[in-house]
Tab-separated table of C-alpha atoms and ligand atoms in Angstrom:
chain	number	residue	atom	x	y	z
A	1	UNK	CA	-55.191	-47.236	-48.493
A	2	UNK	CA	-56.871	-45.778	-45.796
A	3	UNK	CA	-60.088	-43.730	-46.521
A	4	UNK	CA	-58.322	-40.664	-44.721
A	5	UNK	CA	-55.906	-40.498	-47.686
A	6	UNK	CA	-58.661	-39.436	-50.199
A	7	UNK	CA	-59.675	-36.402	-48.043
A	8	UNK	CA	-59.422	-32.799	-49.173
A	9	UNK	CA	-56.717	-30.647	-48.185
A	10	UNK	CA	-57.692	-27.432	-46.094
A	11	UNK	CA	-58.777	-25.306	-48.543
A	12	UNK	CA	-62.807	-26.002	-47.957
A	13	UNK	CA	-64.333	-22.685	-47.854
A	14	UNK	CA	-66.271	-22.978	-44.566
A	15	UNK	CA	-64.516	-22.033	-41.949
A	16	UNK	CA	-64.731	-24.231	-38.511
A	17	UNK	CA	-65.975	-21.204	-36.695
A	18	UNK	CA	-68.607	-20.399	-39.312
A	19	UNK	CA	-70.566	-23.994	-39.517
A	20	UNK	CA	-70.690	-24.803	-35.789
A	21	UNK	CA	-69.184	-22.216	-33.691
A	22	UNK	CA	-66.943	-25.068	-32.019
A	23	UNK	CA	-64.334	-23.502	-30.476
A	24	UNK	CA	-64.049	-26.347	-27.761
A	25	UNK	CA	-66.235	-29.012	-26.418
A	26	UNK	CA	-68.767	-27.698	-24.374
A	27	UNK	CA	-70.180	-29.627	-21.518
A	28	UNK	CA	-73.273	-27.749	-21.056
A	29	UNK	CA	-75.121	-30.450	-22.842
A	30	UNK	CA	-74.123	-33.208	-20.569
A	31	UNK	CA	-75.748	-31.235	-17.368
A	32	UNK	CA	-79.086	-31.098	-19.113
A	33	UNK	CA	-81.844	-33.130	-17.636
A	34	UNK	CA	-82.852	-36.356	-19.490
A	35	UNK	CA	-86.467	-36.352	-20.938
A	36	UNK	CA	-88.519	-38.703	-22.968
A	37	UNK	CA	-87.677	-37.025	-26.017
A	38	UNK	CA	-86.831	-39.355	-29.019
A	39	UNK	CA	-83.302	-39.606	-29.595
A	40	UNK	CA	-83.412	-37.569	-32.595
A	41	UNK	CA	-84.821	-34.559	-31.115
A	42	UNK	CA	-82.032	-35.203	-28.241
A	43	UNK	CA	-79.484	-35.155	-30.687
A	44	UNK	CA	-80.580	-31.862	-32.500
A	45	UNK	CA	-81.006	-30.406	-29.270
A	46	UNK	CA	-78.081	-31.405	-27.421
A	47	UNK	CA	-75.550	-30.674	-30.346
A	48	UNK	CA	-77.634	-26.974	-30.462
A	49	UNK	CA	-76.922	-26.726	-26.830
A	50	UNK	CA	-73.178	-27.451	-27.306
A	51	UNK	CA	-72.695	-25.204	-30.451
A	52	UNK	CA	-72.607	-21.296	-29.680
A	53	UNK	CA	-72.400	-19.584	-32.919
A	54	UNK	CA	-69.317	-17.129	-33.195
A	55	UNK	CA	-68.794	-14.006	-35.268
A	56	UNK	CA	-68.745	-15.726	-38.907
A	57	UNK	CA	-65.749	-14.284	-41.147
A	58	UNK	CA	-67.195	-15.965	-44.609
A	59	UNK	CA	-70.681	-16.750	-45.827
A	60	UNK	CA	-70.878	-20.359	-46.881
A	61	UNK	CA	-72.584	-20.809	-50.181
A	62	UNK	CA	-75.206	-23.518	-49.080
A	63	UNK	CA	-76.642	-21.345	-46.347
A	64	UNK	CA	-79.096	-19.108	-48.340
A	65	UNK	CA	-80.281	-16.935	-45.404
A	66	UNK	CA	-77.307	-14.994	-43.817
A	67	UNK	CA	-76.990	-15.694	-40.293
A	68	UNK	CA	-76.970	-12.703	-37.893
A	69	UNK	CA	-73.215	-12.365	-36.088
A	70	UNK	CA	-72.799	-13.879	-32.318
A	71	UNK	CA	-72.306	-10.043	-31.510
A	72	UNK	CA	-75.942	-9.406	-31.528
A	73	UNK	CA	-76.416	-12.070	-28.665
A	74	UNK	CA	-78.109	-14.893	-30.713
A	75	UNK	CA	-75.230	-17.157	-31.021
A	76	UNK	CA	-76.567	-20.142	-29.511
A	77	UNK	CA	-79.956	-19.804	-31.215
A	78	UNK	CA	-78.578	-19.831	-35.037
A	79	UNK	CA	-75.823	-22.227	-34.710
A	80	UNK	CA	-78.175	-25.353	-34.967
A	81	UNK	CA	-79.788	-23.735	-37.990
A	82	UNK	CA	-76.231	-23.199	-39.811
A	83	UNK	CA	-75.433	-26.748	-39.119
A	84	UNK	CA	-78.901	-28.200	-40.412
A	85	UNK	CA	-78.734	-26.307	-43.648
A	86	UNK	CA	-75.464	-27.568	-44.111
A	87	UNK	CA	-76.346	-31.057	-43.379
A	88	UNK	CA	-79.581	-30.775	-45.542
A	89	UNK	CA	-77.158	-29.918	-48.394
A	90	UNK	CA	-75.349	-33.023	-47.878
A	91	UNK	CA	-78.200	-35.185	-47.789
A	92	UNK	CA	-79.605	-33.853	-50.823
A	93	UNK	CA	-76.107	-34.805	-52.383
A	94	UNK	CA	-76.362	-38.313	-51.152
A	95	UNK	CA	-79.856	-38.632	-52.559
A	96	UNK	CA	-78.293	-37.302	-55.640
A	97	UNK	CA	-75.881	-39.933	-55.642
A	98	UNK	CA	-78.726	-42.468	-55.748
A	99	UNK	CA	-79.313	-43.455	-51.772
A	100	UNK	CA	-83.337	-43.487	-51.823
A	101	UNK	CA	-84.380	-45.103	-48.774
A	102	UNK	CA	-86.242	-42.123	-46.995
A	103	UNK	CA	-85.355	-43.434	-43.770
A	104	UNK	CA	-81.788	-43.374	-43.993
A	105	UNK	CA	-81.560	-40.004	-45.720
A	106	UNK	CA	-83.815	-38.644	-42.329
A	107	UNK	CA	-81.371	-40.600	-40.281
A	108	UNK	CA	-78.332	-38.930	-41.796
A	109	UNK	CA	-80.094	-35.727	-41.928
A	110	UNK	CA	-80.749	-36.036	-37.912
A	111	UNK	CA	-77.142	-36.840	-36.723
A	112	UNK	CA	-74.764	-33.886	-36.590
A	113	UNK	CA	-71.420	-35.272	-37.952
A	114	UNK	CA	-69.518	-32.206	-36.718
A	115	UNK	CA	-70.110	-33.403	-33.397
A	116	UNK	CA	-67.954	-36.501	-33.861
A	117	UNK	CA	-64.878	-34.285	-35.010
A	118	UNK	CA	-62.180	-32.677	-33.275
A	119	UNK	CA	-62.904	-28.861	-33.668
A	120	UNK	CA	-60.185	-28.436	-36.116
A	121	UNK	CA	-61.734	-30.528	-38.710
A	122	UNK	CA	-65.677	-29.777	-37.846
A	123	UNK	CA	-65.776	-27.320	-40.650
A	124	UNK	CA	-65.390	-30.344	-42.966
A	125	UNK	CA	-68.040	-32.312	-41.372
A	126	UNK	CA	-70.700	-32.251	-44.093
A	127	UNK	CA	-68.292	-32.309	-46.861
A	128	UNK	CA	-68.547	-36.362	-48.424
A	129	UNK	CA	-65.046	-37.304	-47.261
A	130	UNK	CA	-63.375	-39.754	-44.712
A	131	UNK	CA	-61.579	-37.456	-42.035
A	132	UNK	CA	-58.998	-38.911	-39.600
A	133	UNK	CA	-60.218	-39.762	-35.798
A	134	UNK	CA	-56.650	-40.709	-34.520
A	135	UNK	CA	-54.753	-43.711	-34.178
A	136	UNK	CA	-54.847	-43.772	-38.164
A	137	UNK	CA	-58.457	-44.698	-38.384
A	138	UNK	CA	-61.067	-42.424	-39.932
A	139	UNK	CA	-64.918	-41.546	-39.853
A	140	UNK	CA	-66.542	-43.105	-42.732
A	141	UNK	CA	-67.745	-41.152	-45.519
A	142	UNK	CA	-71.305	-39.984	-45.218
A	143	UNK	CA	-72.297	-41.420	-48.915
A	144	UNK	CA	-70.930	-45.019	-47.977
A	145	UNK	CA	-72.317	-44.583	-44.000
A	146	UNK	CA	-75.834	-44.022	-46.136
A	147	UNK	CA	-75.053	-46.522	-48.905
A	148	UNK	CA	-74.339	-49.500	-46.718
A	149	UNK	CA	-77.125	-48.989	-44.464
A	150	UNK	CA	-79.498	-49.026	-47.219
A	151	UNK	CA	-78.170	-52.065	-48.716
A	152	UNK	CA	-78.366	-53.581	-45.197
A	153	UNK	CA	-81.945	-52.314	-44.530
A	154	UNK	CA	-83.064	-53.318	-48.092
A	155	UNK	CA	-86.490	-55.104	-47.877
A	156	UNK	CA	-87.499	-54.410	-44.508
A	157	UNK	CA	-90.637	-52.118	-43.527
A	158	UNK	CA	-90.173	-49.609	-40.784
A	159	UNK	CA	-86.944	-50.220	-38.494
A	160	UNK	CA	-84.720	-53.057	-38.735
A	161	UNK	CA	-84.385	-55.075	-35.710
A	162	UNK	CA	-81.186	-55.952	-33.899
A	163	UNK	CA	-78.026	-54.627	-35.696
A	164	UNK	CA	-74.337	-55.344	-34.945
A	165	UNK	CA	-71.873	-52.542	-36.164
A	166	UNK	CA	-68.175	-53.634	-36.207
A	167	UNK	CA	-65.505	-50.757	-35.922
A	168	UNK	CA	-67.403	-47.980	-33.728
A	169	UNK	CA	-64.519	-45.522	-34.467
A	170	UNK	CA	-66.046	-42.105	-33.264
A	171	UNK	CA	-69.514	-43.368	-33.061
A	172	UNK	CA	-70.810	-41.410	-36.212
A	173	UNK	CA	-72.423	-44.357	-37.914
A	174	UNK	CA	-73.555	-46.094	-34.738
A	175	UNK	CA	-75.617	-42.886	-34.006
A	176	UNK	CA	-76.872	-43.085	-37.487
A	177	UNK	CA	-77.882	-46.771	-37.015
A	178	UNK	CA	-79.655	-46.199	-33.984
A	179	UNK	CA	-82.201	-44.290	-35.872
A	180	UNK	CA	-83.138	-46.881	-38.359
A	181	UNK	CA	-82.844	-49.952	-35.804
A	182	UNK	CA	-84.590	-51.228	-32.598
A	183	UNK	CA	-81.209	-52.126	-31.025
A	184	UNK	CA	-77.628	-51.793	-31.961
A	185	UNK	CA	-74.637	-52.971	-30.787
A	186	UNK	CA	-71.235	-51.664	-31.869
A	187	UNK	CA	-67.831	-53.209	-31.042
A	188	UNK	CA	-64.445	-51.151	-31.393
A	189	UNK	CA	-60.800	-52.883	-30.784
A	190	UNK	CA	-59.113	-49.785	-29.888
A	191	UNK	CA	-59.661	-48.686	-26.132
A	192	UNK	CA	-58.985	-45.009	-26.633
A	193	UNK	CA	-61.398	-44.876	-29.965
A	194	UNK	CA	-64.013	-46.874	-27.954
A	195	UNK	CA	-63.794	-44.234	-24.859
A	196	UNK	CA	-64.177	-41.402	-27.701
A	197	UNK	CA	-67.191	-42.886	-28.980
A	198	UNK	CA	-68.731	-43.156	-25.702
A	199	UNK	CA	-67.823	-39.532	-25.005
A	200	UNK	CA	-68.812	-38.195	-28.296
A	201	UNK	CA	-72.286	-40.276	-27.712
A	202	UNK	CA	-72.822	-39.615	-24.162
A	203	UNK	CA	-74.487	-35.947	-24.485
A	204	UNK	CA	-76.835	-37.563	-27.311
A	205	UNK	CA	-78.216	-39.676	-25.130
A	206	UNK	CA	-79.435	-42.726	-27.773
A	207	UNK	CA	-81.248	-45.272	-25.392
A	208	UNK	CA	-81.007	-48.069	-28.019
A	209	UNK	CA	-77.146	-48.012	-28.979
A	210	UNK	CA	-74.831	-50.335	-26.742
A	211	UNK	CA	-70.729	-49.896	-27.135
A	212	UNK	CA	-68.599	-52.666	-26.535
A	213	UNK	CA	-64.817	-52.840	-26.383
A	214	UNK	CA	-63.376	-56.078	-28.249
A	215	UNK	CA	-62.323	-58.011	-31.089
A	216	UNK	CA	-65.055	-57.528	-33.640
A	217	UNK	CA	-64.202	-60.260	-35.508
A	218	UNK	CA	-65.587	-62.533	-32.927
A	219	UNK	CA	-68.992	-60.670	-33.050
A	220	UNK	CA	-71.336	-60.746	-29.883
A	221	UNK	CA	-72.655	-64.139	-29.658
A	222	UNK	CA	-74.510	-63.238	-26.496
A	223	UNK	CA	-76.234	-60.722	-28.263
A	224	UNK	CA	-76.887	-62.706	-31.321
A	225	UNK	CA	-78.837	-63.307	-33.559
A	226	UNK	CA	-78.640	-59.981	-35.424
A	227	UNK	CA	-81.079	-58.841	-38.443
A	228	UNK	CA	-78.255	-56.517	-39.913
A	229	UNK	CA	-74.473	-56.712	-39.568
A	230	UNK	CA	-72.391	-53.713	-40.697
A	231	UNK	CA	-68.543	-53.763	-40.837
A	232	UNK	CA	-66.521	-50.492	-40.999
A	233	UNK	CA	-63.089	-52.080	-41.360
A	234	UNK	CA	-62.094	-54.563	-44.470
A	235	UNK	CA	-60.944	-57.775	-43.947
A	236	UNK	CA	-60.137	-60.456	-46.873
A	237	UNK	CA	-63.336	-61.817	-46.526
A	238	UNK	CA	-66.116	-61.978	-43.629
A	239	UNK	CA	-65.080	-63.707	-40.323
A	240	UNK	CA	-67.464	-67.299	-39.988
A	241	UNK	CA	-68.190	-65.857	-36.557
A	242	UNK	CA	-70.472	-63.090	-37.885
A	243	UNK	CA	-72.094	-65.296	-40.464
A	244	UNK	CA	-73.105	-67.596	-37.231
A	245	UNK	CA	-74.392	-64.461	-35.790
A	246	UNK	CA	-76.761	-63.839	-38.712
A	247	UNK	CA	-80.714	-63.956	-38.036
A	248	UNK	CA	-82.363	-66.309	-40.805
A	249	UNK	CA	-83.095	-63.393	-43.450
A	250	UNK	CA	-80.441	-61.368	-41.786
A	251	UNK	CA	-78.299	-59.276	-43.990
A	252	UNK	CA	-74.608	-58.484	-43.526
A	253	UNK	CA	-72.483	-55.864	-45.645
A	254	UNK	CA	-68.776	-55.395	-45.320
A	255	UNK	CA	-65.677	-54.084	-47.049
A	256	UNK	CA	-63.681	-57.059	-48.567
A	257	UNK	CA	-60.004	-57.135	-50.010
A	258	UNK	CA	-56.813	-55.539	-49.260
A	259	UNK	CA	-55.761	-52.995	-51.630
A	260	UNK	CA	-58.690	-53.305	-53.901
A	261	UNK	CA	-61.573	-53.553	-51.967
A	262	UNK	CA	-65.634	-54.185	-52.760
A	263	UNK	CA	-68.636	-53.991	-50.657
A	264	UNK	CA	-70.259	-57.375	-49.829
A	265	UNK	CA	-73.735	-58.403	-49.070
A	266	UNK	CA	-74.280	-61.611	-47.255
A	267	UNK	CA	-78.032	-62.920	-46.849
A	268	UNK	CA	-78.586	-65.679	-44.502
A	269	UNK	CA	-81.292	-67.530	-46.470
A	270	UNK	CA	-81.344	-70.934	-44.458
A	271	UNK	CA	-79.559	-71.994	-41.446
A	272	UNK	CA	-76.861	-73.356	-43.373
A	273	UNK	CA	-76.947	-71.443	-46.491
A	274	UNK	CA	-75.622	-67.772	-47.122
A	275	UNK	CA	-76.010	-65.799	-50.557
A	276	UNK	CA	-72.905	-63.334	-51.431
A	277	UNK	CA	-73.339	-60.578	-53.737
A	278	UNK	CA	-70.274	-58.576	-54.735
A	279	UNK	CA	-71.342	-54.678	-55.075
A	280	UNK	CA	-69.336	-51.499	-56.083
A	281	UNK	CA	-65.493	-50.915	-55.063
A	282	UNK	CA	-65.039	-48.836	-51.765
A	283	UNK	CA	-61.723	-47.839	-49.443
A	284	UNK	CA	-61.694	-48.835	-45.796
A	285	UNK	CA	-59.083	-48.944	-42.957
A	286	UNK	CA	-58.126	-52.500	-42.567
A	287	UNK	CA	-60.017	-54.879	-40.089
A	288	UNK	CA	-57.187	-56.144	-37.498
A	289	UNK	CA	-57.743	-59.161	-34.774
A	290	UNK	CA	-57.417	-58.834	-31.107
A	291	UNK	CA	-57.473	-55.610	-29.252
A	292	UNK	CA	-55.702	-52.624	-28.625
A	293	UNK	CA	-55.070	-50.302	-25.346
B	1	LIG	N1	-67.726	-46.588	-37.957
B	1	LIG	C1	-67.012	-45.199	-38.047
B	1	LIG	C2	-65.650	-45.753	-39.061
B	1	LIG	C3	-64.678	-46.126	-38.065
B	1	LIG	S1	-63.329	-46.592	-39.123
B	1	LIG	C4	-67.799	-44.393	-38.268
B	1	LIG	O1	-68.689	-44.178	-37.732
B	1	LIG	O2	-67.264	-43.658	-39.152
B	1	LIG	C5	-63.264	-48.401	-38.607
B	1	LIG	C6	-62.997	-48.888	-37.351
B	1	LIG	O3	-62.971	-49.950	-37.119
B	1	LIG	C7	-61.625	-48.285	-36.501
B	1	LIG	O4	-62.099	-47.685	-35.279
B	1	LIG	C8	-60.759	-49.540	-36.194
B	1	LIG	O5	-59.970	-49.493	-35.185
B	1	LIG	C9	-61.960	-50.613	-36.008
B	1	LIG	N2	-61.594	-52.097	-36.237
B	1	LIG	C10	-60.793	-52.493	-37.010
B	1	LIG	N3	-60.726	-53.985	-36.817
B	1	LIG	C11	-61.705	-54.073	-36.000
B	1	LIG	C12	-62.201	-55.286	-34.886
B	1	LIG	N4	-61.332	-56.428	-35.304
B	1	LIG	N5	-63.180	-55.182	-34.232
B	1	LIG	C13	-63.639	-53.932	-34.140
B	1	LIG	N6	-63.125	-52.891	-34.508
B	1	LIG	C14	-62.248	-52.815	-35.363
């Protein structure tokens, strides 16, 4: 089963226009001058610039202060406040589900998930659900993104070093990873999704993130070893090539299985020793060999 099958139908109370003011992708942010600000600040500012606020028709329950309508001429100023408030509420729910790592929660709060969805789905961006991104693939559920990154980071003080993600999809998790790791490499096997992620991420200007088009089952030997590896698609087991590309002490987290899947944590304890643990059940799209497109 793919993650997208569990998504709620259209009845979520927030309208797209209300949450994001997104009526099409503005290119405004792409023409801004780059600065030396942090990636996080760039994310917030560029998302803000790209999201004018239209006149709301419904008030969401999670926003306590009513926003003034766009007719008053300040839509672009209020838009980021609305999406930030809804995102904060999402992060609070993730924390209530047991994610404790403050760095992960802060990363989840800083990345505008609605930015990675097509306009018709952006109103659901802060609901804890997987959503379609095209080509039968999904953006992962926010809570599983947070949980997996937390497991991968366990025992790490400060930032993780070098991280590899298999399955870039739309690029959302890669953007979150880039907030908690020094260097992030992400591989996608479907060219149209690799291009989609590239375009989603371009405006966010994340300097420590590199996207690759290819078969992630082979890893990225030229950039190994990795302190952390995270798989966003489920195979029957973890490919040996990925185990070989782990640094000593490195941690890999992956969904494994077919109809019934579980998260698997692997730690490389010695050059020839890997210790594995099966964690909770999960639902991911399948990992496929080779490339497409
Ligand atoms: N990381 C995404 C989730 C993407 S869904 C997020 O931020 O939400 C999983 C992705 O894994 C799909 O885009 C799929 O095409 C990709 N995938 C599956 N098998 C792969 C492989 N062997 N190499 C690279 N990507 C793969």
